[in-house]
JSON list of C-alpha atoms in Angstrom, two decimals:
[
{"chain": "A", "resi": 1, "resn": "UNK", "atom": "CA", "xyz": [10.61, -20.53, 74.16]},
{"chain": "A", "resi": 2, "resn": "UNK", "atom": "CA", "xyz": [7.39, -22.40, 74.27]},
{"chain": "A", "resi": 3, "resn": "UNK", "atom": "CA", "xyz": [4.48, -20.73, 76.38]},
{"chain": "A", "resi": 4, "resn": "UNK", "atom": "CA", "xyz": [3.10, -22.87, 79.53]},
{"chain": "A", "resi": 5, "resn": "UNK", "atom": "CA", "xyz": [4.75, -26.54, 77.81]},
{"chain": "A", "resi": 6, "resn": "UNK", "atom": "CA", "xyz": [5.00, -28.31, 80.40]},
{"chain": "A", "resi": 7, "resn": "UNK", "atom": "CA", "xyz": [7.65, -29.15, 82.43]},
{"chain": "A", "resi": 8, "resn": "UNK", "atom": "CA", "xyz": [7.87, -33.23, 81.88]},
{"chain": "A", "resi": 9, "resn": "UNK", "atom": "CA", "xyz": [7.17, -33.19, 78.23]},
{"chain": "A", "resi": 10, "resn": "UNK", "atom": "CA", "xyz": [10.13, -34.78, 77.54]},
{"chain": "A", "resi": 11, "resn": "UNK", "atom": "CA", "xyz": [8.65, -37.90, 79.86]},
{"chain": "A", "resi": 12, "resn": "UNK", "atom": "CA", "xyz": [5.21, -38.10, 77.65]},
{"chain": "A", "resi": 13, "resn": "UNK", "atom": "CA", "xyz": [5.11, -40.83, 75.57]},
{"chain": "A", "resi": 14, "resn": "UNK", "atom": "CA", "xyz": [6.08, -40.56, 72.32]},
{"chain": "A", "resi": 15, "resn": "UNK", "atom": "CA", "xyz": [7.96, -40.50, 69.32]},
{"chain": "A", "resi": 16, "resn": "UNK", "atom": "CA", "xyz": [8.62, -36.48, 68.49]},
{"chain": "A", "resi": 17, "resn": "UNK", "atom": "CA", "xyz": [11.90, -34.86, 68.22]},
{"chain": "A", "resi": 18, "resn": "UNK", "atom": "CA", "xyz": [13.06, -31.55, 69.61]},
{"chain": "A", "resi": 19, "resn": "UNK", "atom": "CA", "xyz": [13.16, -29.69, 66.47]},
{"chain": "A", "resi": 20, "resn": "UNK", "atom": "CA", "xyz": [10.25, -31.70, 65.05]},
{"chain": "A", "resi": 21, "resn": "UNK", "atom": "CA", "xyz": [7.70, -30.07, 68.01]},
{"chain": "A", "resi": 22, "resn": "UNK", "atom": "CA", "xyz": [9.29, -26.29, 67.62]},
{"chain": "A", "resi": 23, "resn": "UNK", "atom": "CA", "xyz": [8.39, -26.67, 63.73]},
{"chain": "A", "resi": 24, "resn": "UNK", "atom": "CA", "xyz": [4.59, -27.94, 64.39]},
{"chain": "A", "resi": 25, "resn": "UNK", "atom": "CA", "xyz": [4.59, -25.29, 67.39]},
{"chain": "A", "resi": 26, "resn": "UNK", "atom": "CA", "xyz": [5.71, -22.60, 65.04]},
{"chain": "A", "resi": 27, "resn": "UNK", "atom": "CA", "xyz": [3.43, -23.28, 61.96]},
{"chain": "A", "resi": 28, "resn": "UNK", "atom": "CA", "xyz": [0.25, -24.22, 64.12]},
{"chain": "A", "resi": 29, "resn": "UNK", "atom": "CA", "xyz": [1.01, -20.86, 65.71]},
{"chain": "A", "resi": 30, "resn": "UNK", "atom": "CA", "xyz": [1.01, -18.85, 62.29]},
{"chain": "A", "resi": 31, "resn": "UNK", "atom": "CA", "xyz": [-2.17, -21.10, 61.03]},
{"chain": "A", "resi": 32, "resn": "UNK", "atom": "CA", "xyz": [-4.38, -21.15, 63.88]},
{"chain": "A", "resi": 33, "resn": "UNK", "atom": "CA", "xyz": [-5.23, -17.84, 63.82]},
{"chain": "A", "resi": 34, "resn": "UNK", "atom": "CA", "xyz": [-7.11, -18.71, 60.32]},
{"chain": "A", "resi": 35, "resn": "UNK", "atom": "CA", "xyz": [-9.10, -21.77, 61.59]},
{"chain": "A", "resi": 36, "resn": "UNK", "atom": "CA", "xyz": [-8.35, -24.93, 63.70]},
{"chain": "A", "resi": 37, "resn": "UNK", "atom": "CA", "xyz": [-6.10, -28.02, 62.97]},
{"chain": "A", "resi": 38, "resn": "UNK", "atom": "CA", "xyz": [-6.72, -31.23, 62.58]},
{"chain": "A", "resi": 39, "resn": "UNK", "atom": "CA", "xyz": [-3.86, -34.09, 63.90]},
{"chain": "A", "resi": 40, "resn": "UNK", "atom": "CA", "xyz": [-4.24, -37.37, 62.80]},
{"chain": "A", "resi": 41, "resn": "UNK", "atom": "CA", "xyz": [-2.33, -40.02, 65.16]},
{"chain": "A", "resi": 42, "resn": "UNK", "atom": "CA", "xyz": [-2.19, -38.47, 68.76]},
{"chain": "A", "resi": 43, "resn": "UNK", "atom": "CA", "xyz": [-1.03, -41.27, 70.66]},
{"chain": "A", "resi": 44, "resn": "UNK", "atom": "CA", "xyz": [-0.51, -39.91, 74.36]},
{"chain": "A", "resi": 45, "resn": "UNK", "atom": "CA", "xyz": [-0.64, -36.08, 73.29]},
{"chain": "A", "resi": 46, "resn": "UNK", "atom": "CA", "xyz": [3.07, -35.53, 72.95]},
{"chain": "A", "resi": 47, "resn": "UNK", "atom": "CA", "xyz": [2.88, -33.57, 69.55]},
{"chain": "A", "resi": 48, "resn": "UNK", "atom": "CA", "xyz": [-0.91, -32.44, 70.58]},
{"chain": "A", "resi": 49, "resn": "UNK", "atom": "CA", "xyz": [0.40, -30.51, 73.43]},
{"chain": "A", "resi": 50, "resn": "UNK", "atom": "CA", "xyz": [2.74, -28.72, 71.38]},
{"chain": "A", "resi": 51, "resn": "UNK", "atom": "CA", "xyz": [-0.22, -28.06, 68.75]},
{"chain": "A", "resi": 52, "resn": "UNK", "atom": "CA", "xyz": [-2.65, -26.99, 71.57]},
{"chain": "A", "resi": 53, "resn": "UNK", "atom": "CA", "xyz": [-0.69, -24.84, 73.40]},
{"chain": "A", "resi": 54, "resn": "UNK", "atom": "CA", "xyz": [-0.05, -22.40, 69.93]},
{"chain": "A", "resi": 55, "resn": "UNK", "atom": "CA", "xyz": [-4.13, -23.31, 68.87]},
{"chain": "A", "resi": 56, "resn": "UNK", "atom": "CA", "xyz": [-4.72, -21.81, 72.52]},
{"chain": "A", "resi": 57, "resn": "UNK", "atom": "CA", "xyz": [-3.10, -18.42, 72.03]},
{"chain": "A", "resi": 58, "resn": "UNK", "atom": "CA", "xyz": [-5.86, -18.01, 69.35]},
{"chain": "A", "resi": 59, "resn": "UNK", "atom": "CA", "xyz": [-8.97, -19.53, 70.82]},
{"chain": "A", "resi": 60, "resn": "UNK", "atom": "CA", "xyz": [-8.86, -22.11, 68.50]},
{"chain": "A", "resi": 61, "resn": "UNK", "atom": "CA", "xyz": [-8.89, -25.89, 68.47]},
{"chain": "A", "resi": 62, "resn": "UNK", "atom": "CA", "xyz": [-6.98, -28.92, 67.70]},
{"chain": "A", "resi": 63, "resn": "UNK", "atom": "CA", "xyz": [-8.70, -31.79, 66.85]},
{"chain": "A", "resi": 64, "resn": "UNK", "atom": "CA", "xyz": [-6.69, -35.04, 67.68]},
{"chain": "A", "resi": 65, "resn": "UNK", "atom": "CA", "xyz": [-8.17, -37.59, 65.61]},
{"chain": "A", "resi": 66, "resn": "UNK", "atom": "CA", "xyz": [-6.65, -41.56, 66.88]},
{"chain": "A", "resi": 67, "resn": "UNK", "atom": "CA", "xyz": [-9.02, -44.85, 67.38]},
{"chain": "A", "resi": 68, "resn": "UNK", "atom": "CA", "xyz": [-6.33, -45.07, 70.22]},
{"chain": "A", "resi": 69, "resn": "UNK", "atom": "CA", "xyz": [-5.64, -49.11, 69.90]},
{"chain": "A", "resi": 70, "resn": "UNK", "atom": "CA", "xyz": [-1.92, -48.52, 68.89]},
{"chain": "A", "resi": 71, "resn": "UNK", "atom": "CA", "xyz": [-0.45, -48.63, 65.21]},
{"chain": "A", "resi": 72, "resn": "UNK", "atom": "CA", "xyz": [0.48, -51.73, 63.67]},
{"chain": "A", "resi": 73, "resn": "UNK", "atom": "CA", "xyz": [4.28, -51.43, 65.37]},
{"chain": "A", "resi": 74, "resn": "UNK", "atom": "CA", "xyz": [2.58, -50.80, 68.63]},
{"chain": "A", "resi": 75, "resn": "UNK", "atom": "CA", "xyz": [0.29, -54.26, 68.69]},
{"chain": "A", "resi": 76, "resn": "UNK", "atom": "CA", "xyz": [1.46, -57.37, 71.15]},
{"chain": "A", "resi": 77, "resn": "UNK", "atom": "CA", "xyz": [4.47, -58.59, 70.01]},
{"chain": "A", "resi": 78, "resn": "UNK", "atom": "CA", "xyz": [5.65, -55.92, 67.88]},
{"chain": "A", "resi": 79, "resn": "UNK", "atom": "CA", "xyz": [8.95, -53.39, 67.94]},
{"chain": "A", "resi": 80, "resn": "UNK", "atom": "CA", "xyz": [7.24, -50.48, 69.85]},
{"chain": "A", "resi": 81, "resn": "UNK", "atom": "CA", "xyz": [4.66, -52.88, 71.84]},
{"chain": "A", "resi": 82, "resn": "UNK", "atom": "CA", "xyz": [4.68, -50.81, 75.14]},
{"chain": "A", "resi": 83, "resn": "UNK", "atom": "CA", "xyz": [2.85, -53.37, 77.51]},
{"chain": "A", "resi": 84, "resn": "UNK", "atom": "CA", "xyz": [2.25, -50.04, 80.02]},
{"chain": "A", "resi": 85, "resn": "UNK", "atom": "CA", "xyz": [-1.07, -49.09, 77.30]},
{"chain": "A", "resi": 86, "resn": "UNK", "atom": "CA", "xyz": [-2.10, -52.80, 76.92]},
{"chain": "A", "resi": 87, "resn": "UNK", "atom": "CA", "xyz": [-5.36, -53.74, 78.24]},
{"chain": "A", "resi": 88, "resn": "UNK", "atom": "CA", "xyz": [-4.96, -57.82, 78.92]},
{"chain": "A", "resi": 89, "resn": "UNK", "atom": "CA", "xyz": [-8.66, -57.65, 80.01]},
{"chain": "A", "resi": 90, "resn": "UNK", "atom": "CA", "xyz": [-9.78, -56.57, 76.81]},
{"chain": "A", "resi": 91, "resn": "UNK", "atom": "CA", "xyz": [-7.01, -57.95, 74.70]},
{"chain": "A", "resi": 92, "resn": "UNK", "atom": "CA", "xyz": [-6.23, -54.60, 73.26]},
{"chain": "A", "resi": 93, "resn": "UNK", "atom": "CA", "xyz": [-3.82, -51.09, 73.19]},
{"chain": "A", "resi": 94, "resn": "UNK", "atom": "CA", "xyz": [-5.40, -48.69, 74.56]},
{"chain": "A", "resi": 95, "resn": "UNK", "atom": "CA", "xyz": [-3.73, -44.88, 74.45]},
{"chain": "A", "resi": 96, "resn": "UNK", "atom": "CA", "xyz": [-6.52, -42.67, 75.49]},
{"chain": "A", "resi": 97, "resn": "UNK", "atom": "CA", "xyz": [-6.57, -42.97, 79.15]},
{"chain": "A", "resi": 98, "resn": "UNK", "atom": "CA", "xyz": [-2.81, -41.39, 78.88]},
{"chain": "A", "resi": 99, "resn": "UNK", "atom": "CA", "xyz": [-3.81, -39.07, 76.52]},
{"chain": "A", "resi": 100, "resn": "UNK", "atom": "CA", "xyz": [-6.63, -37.83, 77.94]},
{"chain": "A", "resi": 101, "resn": "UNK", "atom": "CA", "xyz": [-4.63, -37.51, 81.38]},
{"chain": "A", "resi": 102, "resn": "UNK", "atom": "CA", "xyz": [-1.89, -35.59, 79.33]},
{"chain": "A", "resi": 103, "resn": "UNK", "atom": "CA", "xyz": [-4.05, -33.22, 78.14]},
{"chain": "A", "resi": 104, "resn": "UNK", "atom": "CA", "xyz": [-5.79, -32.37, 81.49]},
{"chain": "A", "resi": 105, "resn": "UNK", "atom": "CA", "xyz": [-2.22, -31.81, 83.38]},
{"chain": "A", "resi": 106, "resn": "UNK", "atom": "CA", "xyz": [-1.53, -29.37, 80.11]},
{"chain": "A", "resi": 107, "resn": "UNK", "atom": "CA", "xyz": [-4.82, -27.54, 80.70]},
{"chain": "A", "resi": 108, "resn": "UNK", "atom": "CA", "xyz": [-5.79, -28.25, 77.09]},
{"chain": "A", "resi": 109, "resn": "UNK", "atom": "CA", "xyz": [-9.01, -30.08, 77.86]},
{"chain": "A", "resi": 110, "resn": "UNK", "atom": "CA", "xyz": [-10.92, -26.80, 75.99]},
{"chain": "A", "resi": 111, "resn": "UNK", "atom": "CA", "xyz": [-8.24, -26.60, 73.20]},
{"chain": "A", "resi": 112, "resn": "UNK", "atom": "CA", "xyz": [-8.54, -30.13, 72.70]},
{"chain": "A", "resi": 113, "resn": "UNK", "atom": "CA", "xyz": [-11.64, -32.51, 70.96]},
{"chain": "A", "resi": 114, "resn": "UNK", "atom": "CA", "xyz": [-10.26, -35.92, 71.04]},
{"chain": "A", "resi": 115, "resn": "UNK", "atom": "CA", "xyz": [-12.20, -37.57, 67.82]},
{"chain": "A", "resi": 116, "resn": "UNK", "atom": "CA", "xyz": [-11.88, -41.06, 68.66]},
{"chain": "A", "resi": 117, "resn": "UNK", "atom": "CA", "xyz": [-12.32, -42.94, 65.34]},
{"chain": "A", "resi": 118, "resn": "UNK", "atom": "CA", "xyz": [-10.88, -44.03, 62.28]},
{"chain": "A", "resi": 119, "resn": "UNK", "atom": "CA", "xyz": [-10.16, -41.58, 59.42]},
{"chain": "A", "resi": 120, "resn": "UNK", "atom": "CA", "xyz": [-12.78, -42.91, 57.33]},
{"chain": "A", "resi": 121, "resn": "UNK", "atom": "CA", "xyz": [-15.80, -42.74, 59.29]},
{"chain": "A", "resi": 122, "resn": "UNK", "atom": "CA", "xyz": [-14.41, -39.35, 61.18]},
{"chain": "A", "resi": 123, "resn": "UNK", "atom": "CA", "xyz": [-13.77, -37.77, 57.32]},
{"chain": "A", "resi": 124, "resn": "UNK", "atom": "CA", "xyz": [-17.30, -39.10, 56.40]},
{"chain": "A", "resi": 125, "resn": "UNK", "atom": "CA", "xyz": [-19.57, -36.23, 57.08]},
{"chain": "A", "resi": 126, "resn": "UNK", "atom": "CA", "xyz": [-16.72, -33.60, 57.88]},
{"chain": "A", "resi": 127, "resn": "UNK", "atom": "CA", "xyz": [-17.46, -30.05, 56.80]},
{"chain": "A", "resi": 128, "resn": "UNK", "atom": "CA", "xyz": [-15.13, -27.93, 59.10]},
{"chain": "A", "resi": 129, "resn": "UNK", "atom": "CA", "xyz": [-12.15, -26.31, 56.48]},
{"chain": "A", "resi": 130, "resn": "UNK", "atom": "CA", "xyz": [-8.70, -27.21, 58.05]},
{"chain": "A", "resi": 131, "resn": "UNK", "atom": "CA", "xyz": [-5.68, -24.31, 58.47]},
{"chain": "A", "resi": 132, "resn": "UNK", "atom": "CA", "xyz": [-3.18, -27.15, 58.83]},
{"chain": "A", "resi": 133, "resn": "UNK", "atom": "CA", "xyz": [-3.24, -30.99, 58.98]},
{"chain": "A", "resi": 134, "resn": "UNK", "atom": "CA", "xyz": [-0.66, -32.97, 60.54]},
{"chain": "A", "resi": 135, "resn": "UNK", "atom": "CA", "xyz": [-0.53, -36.75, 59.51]},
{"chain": "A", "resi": 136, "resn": "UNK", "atom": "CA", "xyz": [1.00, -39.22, 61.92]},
{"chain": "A", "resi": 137, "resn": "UNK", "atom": "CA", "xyz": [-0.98, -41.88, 61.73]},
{"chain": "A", "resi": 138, "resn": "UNK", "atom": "CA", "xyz": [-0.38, -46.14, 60.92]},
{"chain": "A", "resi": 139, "resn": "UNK", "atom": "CA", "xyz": [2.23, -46.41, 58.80]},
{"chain": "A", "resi": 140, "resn": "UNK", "atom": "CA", "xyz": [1.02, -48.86, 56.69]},
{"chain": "A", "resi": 141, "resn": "UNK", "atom": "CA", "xyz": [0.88, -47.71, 52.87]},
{"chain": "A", "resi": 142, "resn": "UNK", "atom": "CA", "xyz": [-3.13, -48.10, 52.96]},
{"chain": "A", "resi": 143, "resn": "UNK", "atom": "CA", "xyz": [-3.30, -46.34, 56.14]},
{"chain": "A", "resi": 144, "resn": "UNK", "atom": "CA", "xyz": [-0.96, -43.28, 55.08]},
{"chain": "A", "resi": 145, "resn": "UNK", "atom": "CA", "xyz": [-2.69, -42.78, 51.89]},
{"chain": "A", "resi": 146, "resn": "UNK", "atom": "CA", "xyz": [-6.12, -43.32, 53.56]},
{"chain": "A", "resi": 147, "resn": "UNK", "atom": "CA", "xyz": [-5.46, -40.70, 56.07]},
{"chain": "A", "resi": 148, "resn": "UNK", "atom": "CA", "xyz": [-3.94, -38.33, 53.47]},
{"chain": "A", "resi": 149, "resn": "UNK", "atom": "CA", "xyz": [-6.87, -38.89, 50.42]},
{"chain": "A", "resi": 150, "resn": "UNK", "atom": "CA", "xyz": [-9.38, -38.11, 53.35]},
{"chain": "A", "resi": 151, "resn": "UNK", "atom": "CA", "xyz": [-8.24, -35.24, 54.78]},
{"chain": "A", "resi": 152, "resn": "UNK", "atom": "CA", "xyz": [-6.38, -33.03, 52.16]},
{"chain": "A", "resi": 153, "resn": "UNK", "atom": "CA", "xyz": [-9.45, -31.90, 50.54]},
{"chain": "A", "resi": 154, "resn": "UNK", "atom": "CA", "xyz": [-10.10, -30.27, 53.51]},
{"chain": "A", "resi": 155, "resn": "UNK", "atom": "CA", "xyz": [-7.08, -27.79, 54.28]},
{"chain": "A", "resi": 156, "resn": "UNK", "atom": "CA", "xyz": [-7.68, -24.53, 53.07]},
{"chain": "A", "resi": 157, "resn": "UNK", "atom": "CA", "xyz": [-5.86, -22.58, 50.48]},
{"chain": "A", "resi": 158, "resn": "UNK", "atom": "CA", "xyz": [-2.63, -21.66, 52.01]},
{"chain": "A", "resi": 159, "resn": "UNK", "atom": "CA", "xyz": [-2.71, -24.27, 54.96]},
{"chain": "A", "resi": 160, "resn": "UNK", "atom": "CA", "xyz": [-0.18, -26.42, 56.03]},
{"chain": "A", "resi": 161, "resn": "UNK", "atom": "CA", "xyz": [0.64, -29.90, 55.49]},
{"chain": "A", "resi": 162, "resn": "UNK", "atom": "CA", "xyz": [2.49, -31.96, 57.55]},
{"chain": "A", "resi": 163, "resn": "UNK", "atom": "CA", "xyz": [3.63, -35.45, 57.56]},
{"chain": "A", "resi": 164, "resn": "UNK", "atom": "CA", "xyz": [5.72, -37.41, 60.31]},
{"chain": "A", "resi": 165, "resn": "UNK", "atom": "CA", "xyz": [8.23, -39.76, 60.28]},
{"chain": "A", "resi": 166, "resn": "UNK", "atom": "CA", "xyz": [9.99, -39.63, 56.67]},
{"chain": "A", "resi": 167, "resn": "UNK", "atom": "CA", "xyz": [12.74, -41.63, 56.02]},
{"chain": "A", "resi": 168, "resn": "UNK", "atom": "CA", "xyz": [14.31, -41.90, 52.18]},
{"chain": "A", "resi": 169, "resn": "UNK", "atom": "CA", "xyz": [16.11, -44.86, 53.39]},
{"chain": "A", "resi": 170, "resn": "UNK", "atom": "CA", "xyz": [13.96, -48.42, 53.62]},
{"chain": "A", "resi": 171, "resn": "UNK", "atom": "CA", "xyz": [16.88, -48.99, 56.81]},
{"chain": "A", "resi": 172, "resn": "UNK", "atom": "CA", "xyz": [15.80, -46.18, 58.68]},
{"chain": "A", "resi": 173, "resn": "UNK", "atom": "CA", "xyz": [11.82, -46.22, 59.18]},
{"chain": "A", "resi": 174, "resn": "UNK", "atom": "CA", "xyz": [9.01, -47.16, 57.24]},
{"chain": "A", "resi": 175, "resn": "UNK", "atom": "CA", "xyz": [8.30, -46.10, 53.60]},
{"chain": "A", "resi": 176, "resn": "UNK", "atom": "CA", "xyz": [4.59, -45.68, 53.70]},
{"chain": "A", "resi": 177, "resn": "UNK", "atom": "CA", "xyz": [4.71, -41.88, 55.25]},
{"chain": "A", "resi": 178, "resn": "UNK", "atom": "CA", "xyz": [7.63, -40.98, 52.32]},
{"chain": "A", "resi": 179, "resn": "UNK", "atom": "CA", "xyz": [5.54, -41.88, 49.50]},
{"chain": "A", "resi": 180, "resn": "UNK", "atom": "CA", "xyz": [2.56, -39.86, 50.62]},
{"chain": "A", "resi": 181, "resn": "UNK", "atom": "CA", "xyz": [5.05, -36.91, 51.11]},
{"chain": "A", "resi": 182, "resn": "UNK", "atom": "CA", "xyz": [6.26, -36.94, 47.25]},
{"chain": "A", "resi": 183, "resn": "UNK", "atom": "CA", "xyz": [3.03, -37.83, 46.28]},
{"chain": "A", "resi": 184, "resn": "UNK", "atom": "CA", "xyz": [1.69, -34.50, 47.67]},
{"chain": "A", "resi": 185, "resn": "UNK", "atom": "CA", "xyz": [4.94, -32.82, 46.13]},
{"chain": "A", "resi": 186, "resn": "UNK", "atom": "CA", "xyz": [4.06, -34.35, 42.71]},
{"chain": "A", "resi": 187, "resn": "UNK", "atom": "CA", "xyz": [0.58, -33.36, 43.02]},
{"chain": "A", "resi": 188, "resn": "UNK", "atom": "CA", "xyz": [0.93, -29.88, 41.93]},
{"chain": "A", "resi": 189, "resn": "UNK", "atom": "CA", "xyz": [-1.02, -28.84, 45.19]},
{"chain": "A", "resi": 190, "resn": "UNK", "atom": "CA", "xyz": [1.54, -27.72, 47.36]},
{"chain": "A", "resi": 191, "resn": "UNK", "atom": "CA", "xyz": [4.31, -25.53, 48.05]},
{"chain": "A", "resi": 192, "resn": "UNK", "atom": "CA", "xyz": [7.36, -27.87, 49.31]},
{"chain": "A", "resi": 193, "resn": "UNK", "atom": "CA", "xyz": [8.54, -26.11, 52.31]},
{"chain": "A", "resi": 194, "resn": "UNK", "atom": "CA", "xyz": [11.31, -28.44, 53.08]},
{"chain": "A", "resi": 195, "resn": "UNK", "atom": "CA", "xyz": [12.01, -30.87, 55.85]},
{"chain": "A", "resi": 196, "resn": "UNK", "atom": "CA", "xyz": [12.70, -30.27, 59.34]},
{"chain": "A", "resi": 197, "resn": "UNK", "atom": "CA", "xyz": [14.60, -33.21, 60.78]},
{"chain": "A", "resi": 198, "resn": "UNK", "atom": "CA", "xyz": [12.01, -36.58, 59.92]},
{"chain": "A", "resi": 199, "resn": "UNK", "atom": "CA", "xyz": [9.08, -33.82, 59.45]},
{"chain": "A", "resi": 200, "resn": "UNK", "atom": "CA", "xyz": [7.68, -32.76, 55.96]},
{"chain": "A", "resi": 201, "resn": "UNK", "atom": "CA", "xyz": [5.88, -29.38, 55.64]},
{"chain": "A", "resi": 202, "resn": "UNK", "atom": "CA", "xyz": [3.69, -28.03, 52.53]},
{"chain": "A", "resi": 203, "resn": "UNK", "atom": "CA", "xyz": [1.52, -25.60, 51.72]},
{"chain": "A", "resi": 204, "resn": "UNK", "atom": "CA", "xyz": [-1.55, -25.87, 50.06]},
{"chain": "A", "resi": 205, "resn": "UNK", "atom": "CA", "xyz": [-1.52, -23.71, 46.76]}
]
């Protein structure tokens, strides 16, 4: 049982399974006490709910790192276009007016620091070590490796890695988020900690 989650999560927005958001509960619990976690893709705040509310129980902070115009399956046109976060005046997806509502009805606005930015510029002149790092970013193959190469250096010894949405077969999801994931395994950094439904967890060594 999840402390104060609240009682519509299941209508956020989003793409997180059951199991998926006990295991990120559970390990941002354990880490959080250690130093604050990073999540890279927040979308509406689905998973960054279930990151704040264990970061919260320790006074410390998630923070939810998105440029919040949509992936590359989210854009006009494409398989998980939802036309409820398009701008038409602007042309463009825009997430963070839901997000930012989701985390105010959670009562995670001083939990939460949206970083609204790419990984690139936000990893340029980062300093802050990381106790766990969740990657659910574009799924491109540039963007998954970009978001991993910037922000791995920057989880502490014994922290957590996790990355969303892996899928071994090319019929099921994208490959981009898999190769990262054995990538890290073959690294000789981490501790494979197994998967929990479409959800990889490591531990830096």
């Amino acid at each position: 049982m999840i402390p104060d989650l609240p009682a519509d999560i299941d209508q956020i927005k989003g793409f997180l399974a059951d199991d998926e958001a006990a295991a990120l509960y559970e390990h941002a619990l354990a880490e959080s006490s250690k130093g604050p976690v990073l999540e890279i893709g927040s979308y509406c705040g689905k998973s960054t709910i279930y990151l704040g509310l264990a970061c919260r129980q320790h006074s410390s902070t998630v923070f939810a790192l998105d440029h919040h115009r949509g992936s590359e399956e989210h854009q006009l046109g494409e398989f998980f276009h939802d036309p409820d976060l398009y701008d038409g005046s602007e042309g463009l997806v825009d997430t963070f007016r839901e997000f930012r509502r989701n985390m105010r009805k959670a009562d995670l606005d001083d939990t939460v620091v949206p970083v609204v930015a790419g990984s690139e510029a936000a990893a340029r002149h980062w300093q802050t070590p990381l106790a766990m790092v969740f990657i659910d970013g574009g799924h491109s193959l540039e963007a998954a490796l970009l978001d991993y190469r910037c922000w791995t250096a920057h989880l502490m010894r014994g922290g957590i890695l996790a990355i969303h949405d892996l899928f071994d077969d090319a019929h099921a999801g994208g490959q981009a988020p898999y190769a990262v994931y054995r990538m890290a395994k073959a690294s000789g950094l981490f501790e494979d900690l197994g998967q929990v439904n479409t959800l990889g967890l490591l531990r830096r060594l």
